Amino acid sequence: MVYLGILVFFGLVTLLASFFIVKQETAAIVERLGKLHSVRHAGLHLKIPFIDQISKRMNLRIQQLDVIIDTKTLDNVFIRMKVSVQFQVIRTQVADAYYRLENPEGQITSYVFDVVRAEVPKMKLDDVFVKKDDIAVAVKGELQDAMQSYGYDIVKALVTDIDPDEQVKHAMNRINAAEREKTAAEYESEAQRIRIVAVAKAEAESKKLQGQGIADQRREIAKGLQESVHMLNSVDIKPQEASALIVVTQHYDTLQSIGANNRSNLVLLPNSPTAASTMLNDLVVSMAATQKLDDLGITGNK
């Protein structure tokens, strides 16, 4: 009975060892006596116990390898780049992927280093940022050609980070700030110029209107004086007497206007007792002569 129990036990172990399960998105490499026998995919499978062995379970999902590379640009700026390579094992070439490459991640890393250090030194720092997609395309193309024969498919290559030296980043920030300050100063200068031009135009327009007002005022005063002279002449007052009357009237009107303002100051210059009479006679003679020229049709301009 003991021997029978031992046989039954070993029979169950052998039976259980004959079956194995392969998970989804996984491939199992089955070797028979050390030689490749078959590649099994997801599901329940049978093998010969103690003769067939599962050598490796290969992951068929897309995997990502991040490669950090230190290199320099055409303008001698050292940068650190991060290239992310997404790859997967080709389902129909699982055996090649397992047997032909000992270290696929190391192989991919070597190709990435080779491509990046061949492409980046041809570009300036600004071009590296602008053309990072071109670098990624070059990496993918090189890896695809090299790795496909080994059973690996390169799905995507991405340049996920470009990190220049810290001093270079500070310099770039200073350049950017200086450029923005220059633009702001240009806009501010333009605004100041517009304000100055607007003020000058407004002042010129104001002076123009002020001059027109003074001219209109003087024109109306002249018309009033002319009408007053003609009116006095119509009542048989001689032109000289009429002019004298108008001058005296304006003189007293002026004094009245000065006295009406309590803040006005009047300066009286020393003169002879007959100075006022002499000034009045001169004004009368001048206005009489002007009136005579007007009567003859001769103007002062002519």
PDB file of C-alpha atoms in Angstrom:
ATOM      1  CA  MET A   1       0.000   0.000   0.000  1.00  0.00           C
ATOM      2  CA  VAL A   2       2.853   2.372   0.784  1.00  0.00           C
ATOM      3  CA  TYR A   3       4.501   1.772  -2.577  1.00  0.00           C
ATOM      4  CA  LEU A   4       1.167   2.201  -4.305  1.00  0.00           C
ATOM      5  CA  GLY A   5       0.641   5.503  -2.564  1.00  0.00           C
ATOM      6  CA  ILE A   6       4.086   6.706  -3.617  1.00  0.00           C
ATOM      7  CA  LEU A   7       3.391   5.731  -7.239  1.00  0.00           C
ATOM      8  CA  VAL A   8       0.051   7.533  -7.217  1.00  0.00           C
ATOM      9  CA  PHE A   9       1.701  10.626  -5.755  1.00  0.00           C
ATOM     10  CA  PHE A  10       4.431  10.702  -8.400  1.00  0.00           C
ATOM     11  CA  GLY A  11       1.802  10.041 -11.063  1.00  0.00           C
ATOM     12  CA  LEU A  12      -0.183  13.089  -9.973  1.00  0.00           C
ATOM     13  CA  VAL A  13       2.944  15.253  -9.858  1.00  0.00           C
ATOM     14  CA  THR A  14       3.909  14.099 -13.346  1.00  0.00           C
ATOM     15  CA  LEU A  15       0.421  14.762 -14.659  1.00  0.00           C
ATOM     16  CA  LEU A  16       0.329  18.226 -13.169  1.00  0.00           C
ATOM     17  CA  ALA A  17       3.804  18.960 -14.530  1.00  0.00           C
ATOM     18  CA  SER A  18       2.575  18.091 -17.987  1.00  0.00           C
ATOM     19  CA  PHE A  19       0.270  21.124 -18.144  1.00  0.00           C
ATOM     20  CA  PHE A  20       1.186  24.795 -18.054  1.00  0.00           C
ATOM     21  CA  ILE A  21      -0.581  28.085 -18.660  1.00  0.00           C
ATOM     22  CA  VAL A  22       0.670  31.024 -20.711  1.00  0.00           C
ATOM     23  CA  LYS A  23      -0.835  34.397 -19.810  1.00  0.00           C
ATOM     24  CA  GLN A  24      -2.219  36.942 -22.256  1.00  0.00           C
ATOM     25  CA  GLU A  25       0.397  39.027 -24.154  1.00  0.00           C
ATOM     26  CA  THR A  26       3.075  36.518 -23.163  1.00  0.00           C
ATOM     27  CA  ALA A  27       4.949  33.847 -25.146  1.00  0.00           C
ATOM     28  CA  ALA A  28       6.676  30.806 -23.602  1.00  0.00           C
ATOM     29  CA  ILE A  29       9.882  29.356 -25.071  1.00  0.00           C
ATOM     30  CA  VAL A  30       9.720  25.541 -24.699  1.00  0.00           C
ATOM     31  CA  GLU A  31      12.991  23.601 -25.018  1.00  0.00           C
ATOM     32  CA  ARG A  32      13.297  19.832 -25.306  1.00  0.00           C
ATOM     33  CA  LEU A  33      16.527  18.476 -23.949  1.00  0.00           C
ATOM     34  CA  GLY A  34      18.135  21.933 -24.317  1.00  0.00           C
ATOM     35  CA  LYS A  35      16.956  22.558 -27.881  1.00  0.00           C
ATOM     36  CA  LEU A  36      14.191  24.895 -29.030  1.00  0.00           C
ATOM     37  CA  HIS A  37      11.053  22.871 -29.410  1.00  0.00           C
ATOM     38  CA  SER A  38       8.242  25.397 -29.774  1.00  0.00           C
ATOM     39  CA  VAL A  39       6.869  28.822 -28.881  1.00  0.00           C
ATOM     40  CA  ARG A  40       3.569  28.749 -27.019  1.00  0.00           C
ATOM     41  CA  HIS A  41       1.168  31.678 -26.740  1.00  0.00           C
ATOM     42  CA  ALA A  42      -1.715  32.468 -24.343  1.00  0.00           C
ATOM     43  CA  GLY A  43      -3.724  29.483 -23.122  1.00  0.00           C
ATOM     44  CA  LEU A  44      -3.396  25.964 -21.579  1.00  0.00           C
ATOM     45  CA  HIS A  45      -0.633  23.798 -23.033  1.00  0.00           C
ATOM     46  CA  LEU A  46       0.837  20.280 -22.592  1.00  0.00           C
ATOM     47  CA  LYS A  47       4.505  19.267 -22.416  1.00  0.00           C
ATOM     48  CA  ILE A  48       6.484  16.149 -21.604  1.00  0.00           C
ATOM     49  CA  PRO A  49       7.516  16.314 -17.953  1.00  0.00           C
ATOM     50  CA  PHE A  50      11.232  16.367 -17.155  1.00  0.00           C
ATOM     51  CA  ILE A  51      12.064  16.451 -20.895  1.00  0.00           C
ATOM     52  CA  ASP A  52      10.398  19.658 -22.026  1.00  0.00           C
ATOM     53  CA  GLN A  53      11.298  22.790 -20.079  1.00  0.00           C
ATOM     54  CA  ILE A  54       9.971  26.356 -20.241  1.00  0.00           C
ATOM     55  CA  SER A  55      13.172  28.301 -20.842  1.00  0.00           C
ATOM     56  CA  LYS A  56      11.729  31.852 -20.920  1.00  0.00           C
ATOM     57  CA  ARG A  57       8.431  33.689 -20.832  1.00  0.00           C
ATOM     58  CA  MET A  58       8.685  36.667 -23.211  1.00  0.00           C
ATOM     59  CA  ASN A  59       6.657  39.858 -22.668  1.00  0.00           C
ATOM     60  CA  LEU A  60       4.801  40.807 -25.863  1.00  0.00           C
ATOM     61  CA  ARG A  61       3.483  44.143 -24.587  1.00  0.00           C
ATOM     62  CA  ILE A  62       4.950  47.481 -25.636  1.00  0.00           C
ATOM     63  CA  GLN A  63       7.858  48.360 -23.384  1.00  0.00           C
ATOM     64  CA  GLN A  64       9.687  51.649 -22.897  1.00  0.00           C
ATOM     65  CA  LEU A  65      13.385  52.238 -22.431  1.00  0.00           C
ATOM     66  CA  ASP A  66      14.577  55.690 -21.272  1.00  0.00           C
ATOM     67  CA  VAL A  67      18.080  56.583 -22.446  1.00  0.00           C
ATOM     68  CA  ILE A  68      19.939  59.567 -20.914  1.00  0.00           C
ATOM     69  CA  ILE A  69      22.627  61.014 -23.202  1.00  0.00           C
ATOM     70  CA  ASP A  70      25.184  63.775 -22.572  1.00  0.00           C
ATOM     71  CA  THR A  71      26.281  65.504 -25.756  1.00  0.00           C
ATOM     72  CA  LYS A  72      27.104  68.959 -27.130  1.00  0.00           C
ATOM     73  CA  THR A  73      25.705  71.148 -29.887  1.00  0.00           C
ATOM     74  CA  LEU A  74      27.309  72.914 -32.836  1.00  0.00           C
ATOM     75  CA  ASP A  75      27.757  76.078 -30.736  1.00  0.00           C
ATOM     76  CA  ASN A  76      29.579  74.066 -28.025  1.00  0.00           C
ATOM     77  CA  VAL A  77      26.749  73.941 -25.491  1.00  0.00           C
ATOM     78  CA  PHE A  78      26.627  70.762 -23.407  1.00  0.00           C
ATOM     79  CA  ILE A  79      23.146  69.346 -22.988  1.00  0.00           C
ATOM     80  CA  ARG A  80      21.554  66.288 -21.455  1.00  0.00           C
ATOM     81  CA  MET A  81      18.865  64.598 -23.543  1.00  0.00           C
ATOM     82  CA  LYS A  82      16.340  61.977 -22.604  1.00  0.00           C
ATOM     83  CA  VAL A  83      15.207  59.704 -25.427  1.00  0.00           C
ATOM     84  CA  SER A  84      12.339  57.307 -24.740  1.00  0.00           C
ATOM     85  CA  VAL A  85      12.226  54.275 -27.032  1.00  0.00           C
ATOM     86  CA  GLN A  86       9.017  52.218 -27.156  1.00  0.00           C
ATOM     87  CA  PHE A  87       9.515  48.691 -28.495  1.00  0.00           C
ATOM     88  CA  GLN A  88       7.948  45.230 -28.433  1.00  0.00           C
ATOM     89  CA  VAL A  89       8.762  41.666 -29.394  1.00  0.00           C
ATOM     90  CA  ILE A  90       7.414  40.616 -32.793  1.00  0.00           C
ATOM     91  CA  ARG A  91       4.945  37.764 -32.221  1.00  0.00           C
ATOM     92  CA  THR A  92       6.248  35.728 -35.131  1.00  0.00           C
ATOM     93  CA  GLN A  93       9.903  36.185 -34.120  1.00  0.00           C
ATOM     94  CA  VAL A  94       9.843  35.377 -30.411  1.00  0.00           C
ATOM     95  CA  ALA A  95      12.636  32.821 -30.787  1.00  0.00           C
ATOM     96  CA  ASP A  96      14.901  35.340 -32.553  1.00  0.00           C
ATOM     97  CA  ALA A  97      14.246  37.920 -29.848  1.00  0.00           C
ATOM     98  CA  TYR A  98      15.248  35.420 -27.149  1.00  0.00           C
ATOM     99  CA  TYR A  99      18.164  33.583 -28.724  1.00  0.00           C
ATOM    100  CA  ARG A 100      19.852  36.217 -30.881  1.00  0.00           C
ATOM    101  CA  LEU A 101      20.217  39.026 -28.336  1.00  0.00           C
ATOM    102  CA  GLU A 102      21.655  38.615 -24.879  1.00  0.00           C
ATOM    103  CA  ASN A 103      20.843  42.153 -23.741  1.00  0.00           C
ATOM    104  CA  PRO A 104      18.315  43.935 -26.024  1.00  0.00           C
ATOM    105  CA  GLU A 105      18.070  47.027 -23.792  1.00  0.00           C
ATOM    106  CA  GLY A 106      21.824  47.520 -23.975  1.00  0.00           C
ATOM    107  CA  GLN A 107      21.759  47.056 -27.744  1.00  0.00           C
ATOM    108  CA  ILE A 108      19.003  49.675 -28.140  1.00  0.00           C
ATOM    109  CA  THR A 109      20.873  52.069 -25.849  1.00  0.00           C
ATOM    110  CA  SER A 110      24.009  51.787 -27.970  1.00  0.00           C
ATOM    111  CA  TYR A 111      22.136  52.633 -31.162  1.00  0.00           C
ATOM    112  CA  VAL A 112      20.435  55.614 -29.506  1.00  0.00           C
ATOM    113  CA  PHE A 113      23.784  56.967 -28.319  1.00  0.00           C
ATOM    114  CA  ASP A 114      25.259  56.525 -31.791  1.00  0.00           C
ATOM    115  CA  VAL A 115      22.424  58.358 -33.585  1.00  0.00           C
ATOM    116  CA  VAL A 116      22.035  61.233 -31.111  1.00  0.00           C
ATOM    117  CA  ARG A 117      25.773  61.932 -30.923  1.00  0.00           C
ATOM    118  CA  ALA A 118      25.897  61.960 -34.710  1.00  0.00           C
ATOM    119  CA  GLU A 119      22.912  64.311 -35.199  1.00  0.00           C
ATOM    120  CA  VAL A 120      23.005  66.817 -32.322  1.00  0.00           C
ATOM    121  CA  PRO A 121      26.574  68.136 -32.936  1.00  0.00           C
ATOM    122  CA  LYS A 122      25.341  69.315 -36.351  1.00  0.00           C
ATOM    123  CA  MET A 123      22.760  71.643 -34.769  1.00  0.00           C
ATOM    124  CA  LYS A 124      22.843  74.786 -32.678  1.00  0.00           C
ATOM    125  CA  LEU A 125      21.096  74.797 -29.318  1.00  0.00           C
ATOM    126  CA  ASP A 126      17.967  76.573 -30.571  1.00  0.00           C
ATOM    127  CA  ASP A 127      17.717  74.149 -33.498  1.00  0.00           C
ATOM    128  CA  VAL A 128      17.865  71.165 -31.140  1.00  0.00           C
ATOM    129  CA  PHE A 129      14.651  72.365 -29.465  1.00  0.00           C
ATOM    130  CA  VAL A 130      12.990  73.113 -32.796  1.00  0.00           C
ATOM    131  CA  LYS A 131      14.089  69.912 -34.562  1.00  0.00           C
ATOM    132  CA  LYS A 132      13.773  67.406 -31.724  1.00  0.00           C
ATOM    133  CA  ASP A 133      11.182  65.499 -33.763  1.00  0.00           C
ATOM    134  CA  ASP A 134      13.731  65.101 -36.554  1.00  0.00           C
ATOM    135  CA  ILE A 135      16.151  63.579 -34.038  1.00  0.00           C
ATOM    136  CA  ALA A 136      13.434  61.193 -32.843  1.00  0.00           C
ATOM    137  CA  VAL A 137      12.677  60.130 -36.432  1.00  0.00           C
ATOM    138  CA  ALA A 138      16.368  59.467 -37.074  1.00  0.00           C
ATOM    139  CA  VAL A 139      16.622  57.344 -33.911  1.00  0.00           C
ATOM    140  CA  LYS A 140      13.529  55.326 -34.822  1.00  0.00           C
ATOM    141  CA  GLY A 141      14.707  54.755 -38.396  1.00  0.00           C
ATOM    142  CA  GLU A 142      18.150  53.538 -37.290  1.00  0.00           C
ATOM    143  CA  LEU A 143      16.759  51.263 -34.590  1.00  0.00           C
ATOM    144  CA  GLN A 144      14.025  49.855 -36.828  1.00  0.00           C
ATOM    145  CA  ASP A 145      16.514  48.732 -39.436  1.00  0.00           C
ATOM    146  CA  ALA A 146      18.881  47.248 -36.858  1.00  0.00           C
ATOM    147  CA  MET A 147      16.468  45.581 -34.417  1.00  0.00           C
ATOM    148  CA  GLN A 148      13.819  44.149 -36.709  1.00  0.00           C
ATOM    149  CA  SER A 149      16.075  41.302 -37.773  1.00  0.00           C
ATOM    150  CA  TYR A 150      16.477  40.401 -34.090  1.00  0.00           C
ATOM    151  CA  GLY A 151      12.741  40.105 -33.531  1.00  0.00           C
ATOM    152  CA  TYR A 152      12.071  43.574 -32.057  1.00  0.00           C
ATOM    153  CA  ASP A 153       9.749  46.194 -33.502  1.00  0.00           C
ATOM    154  CA  ILE A 154      10.455  49.864 -32.678  1.00  0.00           C
ATOM    155  CA  VAL A 155       7.044  51.442 -32.125  1.00  0.00           C
ATOM    156  CA  LYS A 156       8.094  55.001 -31.322  1.00  0.00           C
ATOM    157  CA  ALA A 157      11.103  57.100 -30.368  1.00  0.00           C
ATOM    158  CA  LEU A 158      10.534  60.325 -28.444  1.00  0.00           C
ATOM    159  CA  VAL A 159      12.880  63.088 -27.297  1.00  0.00           C
ATOM    160  CA  THR A 160      11.171  63.755 -23.982  1.00  0.00           C
ATOM    161  CA  ASP A 161      13.660  66.140 -22.358  1.00  0.00           C
ATOM    162  CA  ILE A 162      16.406  68.565 -23.397  1.00  0.00           C
ATOM    163  CA  ASP A 163      18.299  70.003 -20.455  1.00  0.00           C
ATOM    164  CA  PRO A 164      21.145  72.475 -21.167  1.00  0.00           C
ATOM    165  CA  ASP A 165      23.749  73.420 -18.605  1.00  0.00           C
ATOM    166  CA  GLU A 166      22.387  75.568 -15.759  1.00  0.00           C
ATOM    167  CA  GLN A 167      24.475  78.608 -16.717  1.00  0.00           C
ATOM    168  CA  VAL A 168      23.231  78.359 -20.303  1.00  0.00           C
ATOM    169  CA  LYS A 169      19.617  78.333 -19.107  1.00  0.00           C
ATOM    170  CA  HIS A 170      20.237  81.464 -17.024  1.00  0.00           C
ATOM    171  CA  ALA A 171      21.824  83.160 -20.041  1.00  0.00           C
ATOM    172  CA  MET A 172      18.861  82.214 -22.248  1.00  0.00           C
ATOM    173  CA  ASN A 173      16.456  83.633 -19.673  1.00  0.00           C
ATOM    174  CA  ARG A 174      18.452  86.874 -19.528  1.00  0.00           C
ATOM    175  CA  ILE A 175      18.420  87.158 -23.319  1.00  0.00           C
ATOM    176  CA  ASN A 176      14.670  86.601 -23.372  1.00  0.00           C
ATOM    177  CA  ALA A 177      14.119  89.181 -20.624  1.00  0.00           C
ATOM    178  CA  ALA A 178      16.330  91.735 -22.391  1.00  0.00           C
ATOM    179  CA  GLU A 179      14.459  91.215 -25.657  1.00  0.00           C
ATOM    180  CA  ARG A 180      11.119  91.770 -23.936  1.00  0.00           C
ATOM    181  CA  GLU A 181      12.424  94.891 -22.181  1.00  0.00           C
ATOM    182  CA  LYS A 182      13.658  96.219 -25.525  1.00  0.00           C
ATOM    183  CA  THR A 183      10.231  95.669 -27.088  1.00  0.00           C
ATOM    184  CA  ALA A 184       8.526  97.339 -24.119  1.00  0.00           C
ATOM    185  CA  ALA A 185      10.864 100.349 -24.385  1.00  0.00           C
ATOM    186  CA  GLU A 186      10.124 100.673 -28.104  1.00  0.00           C
ATOM    187  CA  TYR A 187       6.366 100.641 -27.461  1.00  0.00           C
ATOM    188  CA  GLU A 188       6.764 103.141 -24.623  1.00  0.00           C
ATOM    189  CA  SER A 189       8.854 105.484 -26.806  1.00  0.00           C
ATOM    190  CA  GLU A 190       6.275 105.277 -29.578  1.00  0.00           C
ATOM    191  CA  ALA A 191       3.492 106.098 -27.125  1.00  0.00           C
ATOM    192  CA  GLN A 192       5.499 109.061 -25.783  1.00  0.00           C
ATOM    193  CA  ARG A 193       6.062 110.331 -29.326  1.00  0.00           C
ATOM    194  CA  ILE A 194       2.349 110.091 -30.096  1.00  0.00           C
ATOM    195  CA  ARG A 195       1.520 112.024 -26.916  1.00  0.00           C
ATOM    196  CA  ILE A 196       4.041 114.780 -27.770  1.00  0.00           C
ATOM    197  CA  VAL A 197       2.709 115.091 -31.320  1.00  0.00           C
ATOM    198  CA  ALA A 198      -0.877 115.205 -30.054  1.00  0.00           C
ATOM    199  CA  VAL A 199      -0.020 117.927 -27.510  1.00  0.00           C
ATOM    200  CA  ALA A 200       1.838 119.943 -30.155  1.00  0.00           C
ATOM    201  CA  LYS A 201      -1.088 119.684 -32.574  1.00  0.00           C
ATOM    202  CA  ALA A 202      -3.528 120.705 -29.873  1.00  0.00           C
ATOM    203  CA  GLU A 203      -1.363 123.678 -28.874  1.00  0.00           C
ATOM    204  CA  ALA A 204      -0.987 124.765 -32.504  1.00  0.00           C
ATOM    205  CA  GLU A 205      -4.734 124.537 -33.022  1.00  0.00           C
ATOM    206  CA  SER A 206      -5.291 126.512 -29.821  1.00  0.00           C
ATOM    207  CA  LYS A 207      -2.884 129.262 -30.948  1.00  0.00           C
ATOM    208  CA  LYS A 208      -4.557 129.363 -34.329  1.00  0.00           C
ATOM    209  CA  LEU A 209      -8.008 129.754 -32.829  1.00  0.00           C
ATOM    210  CA  GLN A 210      -6.694 132.310 -30.337  1.00  0.00           C
ATOM    211  CA  GLY A 211      -5.158 134.351 -33.185  1.00  0.00           C
ATOM    212  CA  GLN A 212      -8.404 134.168 -35.140  1.00  0.00           C
ATOM    213  CA  GLY A 213     -10.276 135.382 -32.074  1.00  0.00           C
ATOM    214  CA  ILE A 214      -7.938 138.337 -31.540  1.00  0.00           C
ATOM    215  CA  ALA A 215      -8.161 139.221 -35.231  1.00  0.00           C
ATOM    216  CA  ASP A 216     -11.961 139.058 -35.138  1.00  0.00           C
ATOM    217  CA  GLN A 217     -11.980 141.161 -31.969  1.00  0.00           C
ATOM    218  CA  ARG A 218      -9.778 143.846 -33.497  1.00  0.00           C
ATOM    219  CA  ARG A 219     -11.837 143.814 -36.678  1.00  0.00           C
ATOM    220  CA  GLU A 220     -15.023 144.409 -34.747  1.00  0.00           C
ATOM    221  CA  ILE A 221     -13.374 147.187 -32.697  1.00  0.00           C
ATOM    222  CA  ALA A 222     -12.271 148.881 -35.922  1.00  0.00           C
ATOM    223  CA  LYS A 223     -15.767 148.595 -37.358  1.00  0.00           C
ATOM    224  CA  GLY A 224     -17.215 150.109 -34.167  1.00  0.00           C
ATOM    225  CA  LEU A 225     -14.792 153.028 -34.290  1.00  0.00           C
ATOM    226  CA  GLN A 226     -15.582 153.610 -37.948  1.00  0.00           C
ATOM    227  CA  GLU A 227     -19.314 153.622 -37.264  1.00  0.00           C
ATOM    228  CA  SER A 228     -18.821 156.034 -34.345  1.00  0.00           C
ATOM    229  CA  VAL A 229     -16.830 158.464 -36.526  1.00  0.00           C
ATOM    230  CA  HIS A 230     -19.438 158.365 -39.299  1.00  0.00           C
ATOM    231  CA  MET A 231     -22.235 158.900 -36.775  1.00  0.00           C
ATOM    232  CA  LEU A 232     -20.485 161.946 -35.266  1.00  0.00           C
ATOM    233  CA  ASN A 233     -19.790 163.313 -38.720  1.00  0.00           C
ATOM    234  CA  SER A 234     -23.476 163.011 -39.536  1.00  0.00           C
ATOM    235  CA  VAL A 235     -24.307 165.503 -36.758  1.00  0.00           C
ATOM    236  CA  ASP A 236     -21.834 168.113 -38.096  1.00  0.00           C
ATOM    237  CA  ILE A 237     -18.963 167.225 -35.764  1.00  0.00           C
ATOM    238  CA  LYS A 238     -15.641 167.592 -37.522  1.00  0.00           C
ATOM    239  CA  PRO A 239     -13.543 164.437 -37.997  1.00  0.00           C
ATOM    240  CA  GLN A 240     -10.756 165.768 -35.776  1.00  0.00           C
ATOM    241  CA  GLU A 241     -13.160 166.567 -32.983  1.00  0.00           C
ATOM    242  CA  ALA A 242     -14.926 163.220 -33.402  1.00  0.00           C
ATOM    243  CA  SER A 243     -11.645 161.329 -33.198  1.00  0.00           C
ATOM    244  CA  ALA A 244     -10.628 163.277 -30.115  1.00  0.00           C
ATOM    245  CA  LEU A 245     -13.965 162.497 -28.483  1.00  0.00           C
ATOM    246  CA  ILE A 246     -13.596 158.789 -29.206  1.00  0.00           C
ATOM    247  CA  VAL A 247     -10.025 158.721 -27.852  1.00  0.00           C
ATOM    248  CA  VAL A 248     -11.067 160.498 -24.668  1.00  0.00           C
ATOM    249  CA  THR A 249     -14.034 158.120 -24.256  1.00  0.00           C
ATOM    250  CA  GLN A 250     -11.795 155.060 -24.646  1.00  0.00           C
ATOM    251  CA  HIS A 251      -9.296 156.598 -22.209  1.00  0.00           C
ATOM    252  CA  TYR A 252     -11.931 156.920 -19.513  1.00  0.00           C
ATOM    253  CA  ASP A 253     -13.362 153.475 -20.302  1.00  0.00           C
ATOM    254  CA  THR A 254      -9.887 152.048 -19.763  1.00  0.00           C
ATOM    255  CA  LEU A 255      -9.500 153.790 -16.427  1.00  0.00           C
ATOM    256  CA  GLN A 256     -12.923 152.553 -15.371  1.00  0.00           C
ATOM    257  CA  SER A 257     -11.993 148.927 -16.274  1.00  0.00           C
ATOM    258  CA  ILE A 258      -8.764 149.204 -14.299  1.00  0.00           C
ATOM    259  CA  GLY A 259     -10.558 150.590 -11.259  1.00  0.00           C
ATOM    260  CA  ALA A 260     -13.236 147.891 -11.367  1.00  0.00           C
ATOM    261  CA  ASN A 261     -10.647 145.189 -10.608  1.00  0.00           C
ATOM    262  CA  ASN A 262      -9.316 145.434  -7.054  1.00  0.00           C
ATOM    263  CA  ARG A 263      -6.253 143.350  -7.992  1.00  0.00           C
ATOM    264  CA  SER A 264      -5.056 145.462 -10.892  1.00  0.00           C
ATOM    265  CA  ASN A 265      -1.931 147.583 -10.604  1.00  0.00           C
ATOM    266  CA  LEU A 266      -1.489 150.890 -12.411  1.00  0.00           C
ATOM    267  CA  VAL A 267       1.973 152.353 -12.989  1.00  0.00           C
ATOM    268  CA  LEU A 268       2.079 156.083 -13.800  1.00  0.00           C
ATOM    269  CA  LEU A 269       5.321 157.206 -15.410  1.00  0.00           C
ATOM    270  CA  PRO A 270       6.613 160.701 -14.642  1.00  0.00           C
ATOM    271  CA  ASN A 271       5.943 163.203 -17.444  1.00  0.00           C
ATOM    272  CA  SER A 272       5.339 166.865 -18.116  1.00  0.00           C
ATOM    273  CA  PRO A 273       1.910 168.446 -17.465  1.00  0.00           C
ATOM    274  CA  THR A 274       1.316 168.754 -21.196  1.00  0.00           C
ATOM    275  CA  ALA A 275       2.293 165.132 -22.054  1.00  0.00           C
ATOM    276  CA  ALA A 276      -1.291 163.852 -22.087  1.00  0.00           C
ATOM    277  CA  SER A 277      -2.436 166.764 -24.269  1.00  0.00           C
ATOM    278  CA  THR A 278       0.434 166.214 -26.674  1.00  0.00           C
ATOM    279  CA  MET A 279      -0.339 162.446 -26.949  1.00  0.00           C
ATOM    280  CA  LEU A 280      -4.022 163.254 -27.578  1.00  0.00           C
ATOM    281  CA  ASN A 281      -3.203 165.765 -30.298  1.00  0.00           C
ATOM    282  CA  ASP A 282      -0.879 163.258 -31.995  1.00  0.00           C
ATOM    283  CA  LEU A 283      -3.574 160.563 -31.968  1.00  0.00           C
ATOM    284  CA  VAL A 284      -6.180 162.956 -33.342  1.00  0.00           C
ATOM    285  CA  VAL A 285      -3.881 164.131 -36.138  1.00  0.00           C
ATOM    286  CA  SER A 286      -2.983 160.510 -37.014  1.00  0.00           C
ATOM    287  CA  MET A 287      -6.589 159.336 -37.084  1.00  0.00           C
ATOM    288  CA  ALA A 288      -7.645 162.410 -39.093  1.00  0.00           C
ATOM    289  CA  ALA A 289      -4.971 161.679 -41.671  1.00  0.00           C
ATOM    290  CA  THR A 290      -6.065 158.055 -41.888  1.00  0.00           C
ATOM    291  CA  GLN A 291      -9.680 159.132 -42.356  1.00  0.00           C
ATOM    292  CA  LYS A 292      -8.688 161.542 -45.140  1.00  0.00           C
ATOM    293  CA  LEU A 293      -6.803 158.764 -46.950  1.00  0.00           C
ATOM    294  CA  ASP A 294      -9.849 156.508 -46.692  1.00  0.00           C
ATOM    295  CA  ASP A 295     -12.048 159.288 -48.133  1.00  0.00           C
ATOM    296  CA  LEU A 296      -9.645 159.621 -51.087  1.00  0.00           C
ATOM    297  CA  GLY A 297      -9.673 155.844 -51.645  1.00  0.00           C
ATOM    298  CA  ILE A 298      -6.030 155.396 -50.670  1.00  0.00           C
ATOM    299  CA  THR A 299      -5.308 152.701 -48.096  1.00  0.00           C
ATOM    300  CA  GLY A 300      -2.270 152.459 -45.884  1.00  0.00           C
ATOM    301  CA  ASN A 301      -1.166 149.243 -47.618  1.00  0.00           C
ATOM    302  CA  LYS A 302      -1.086 151.004 -50.954  1.00  0.00           C
TER     303      LYS A 302
END
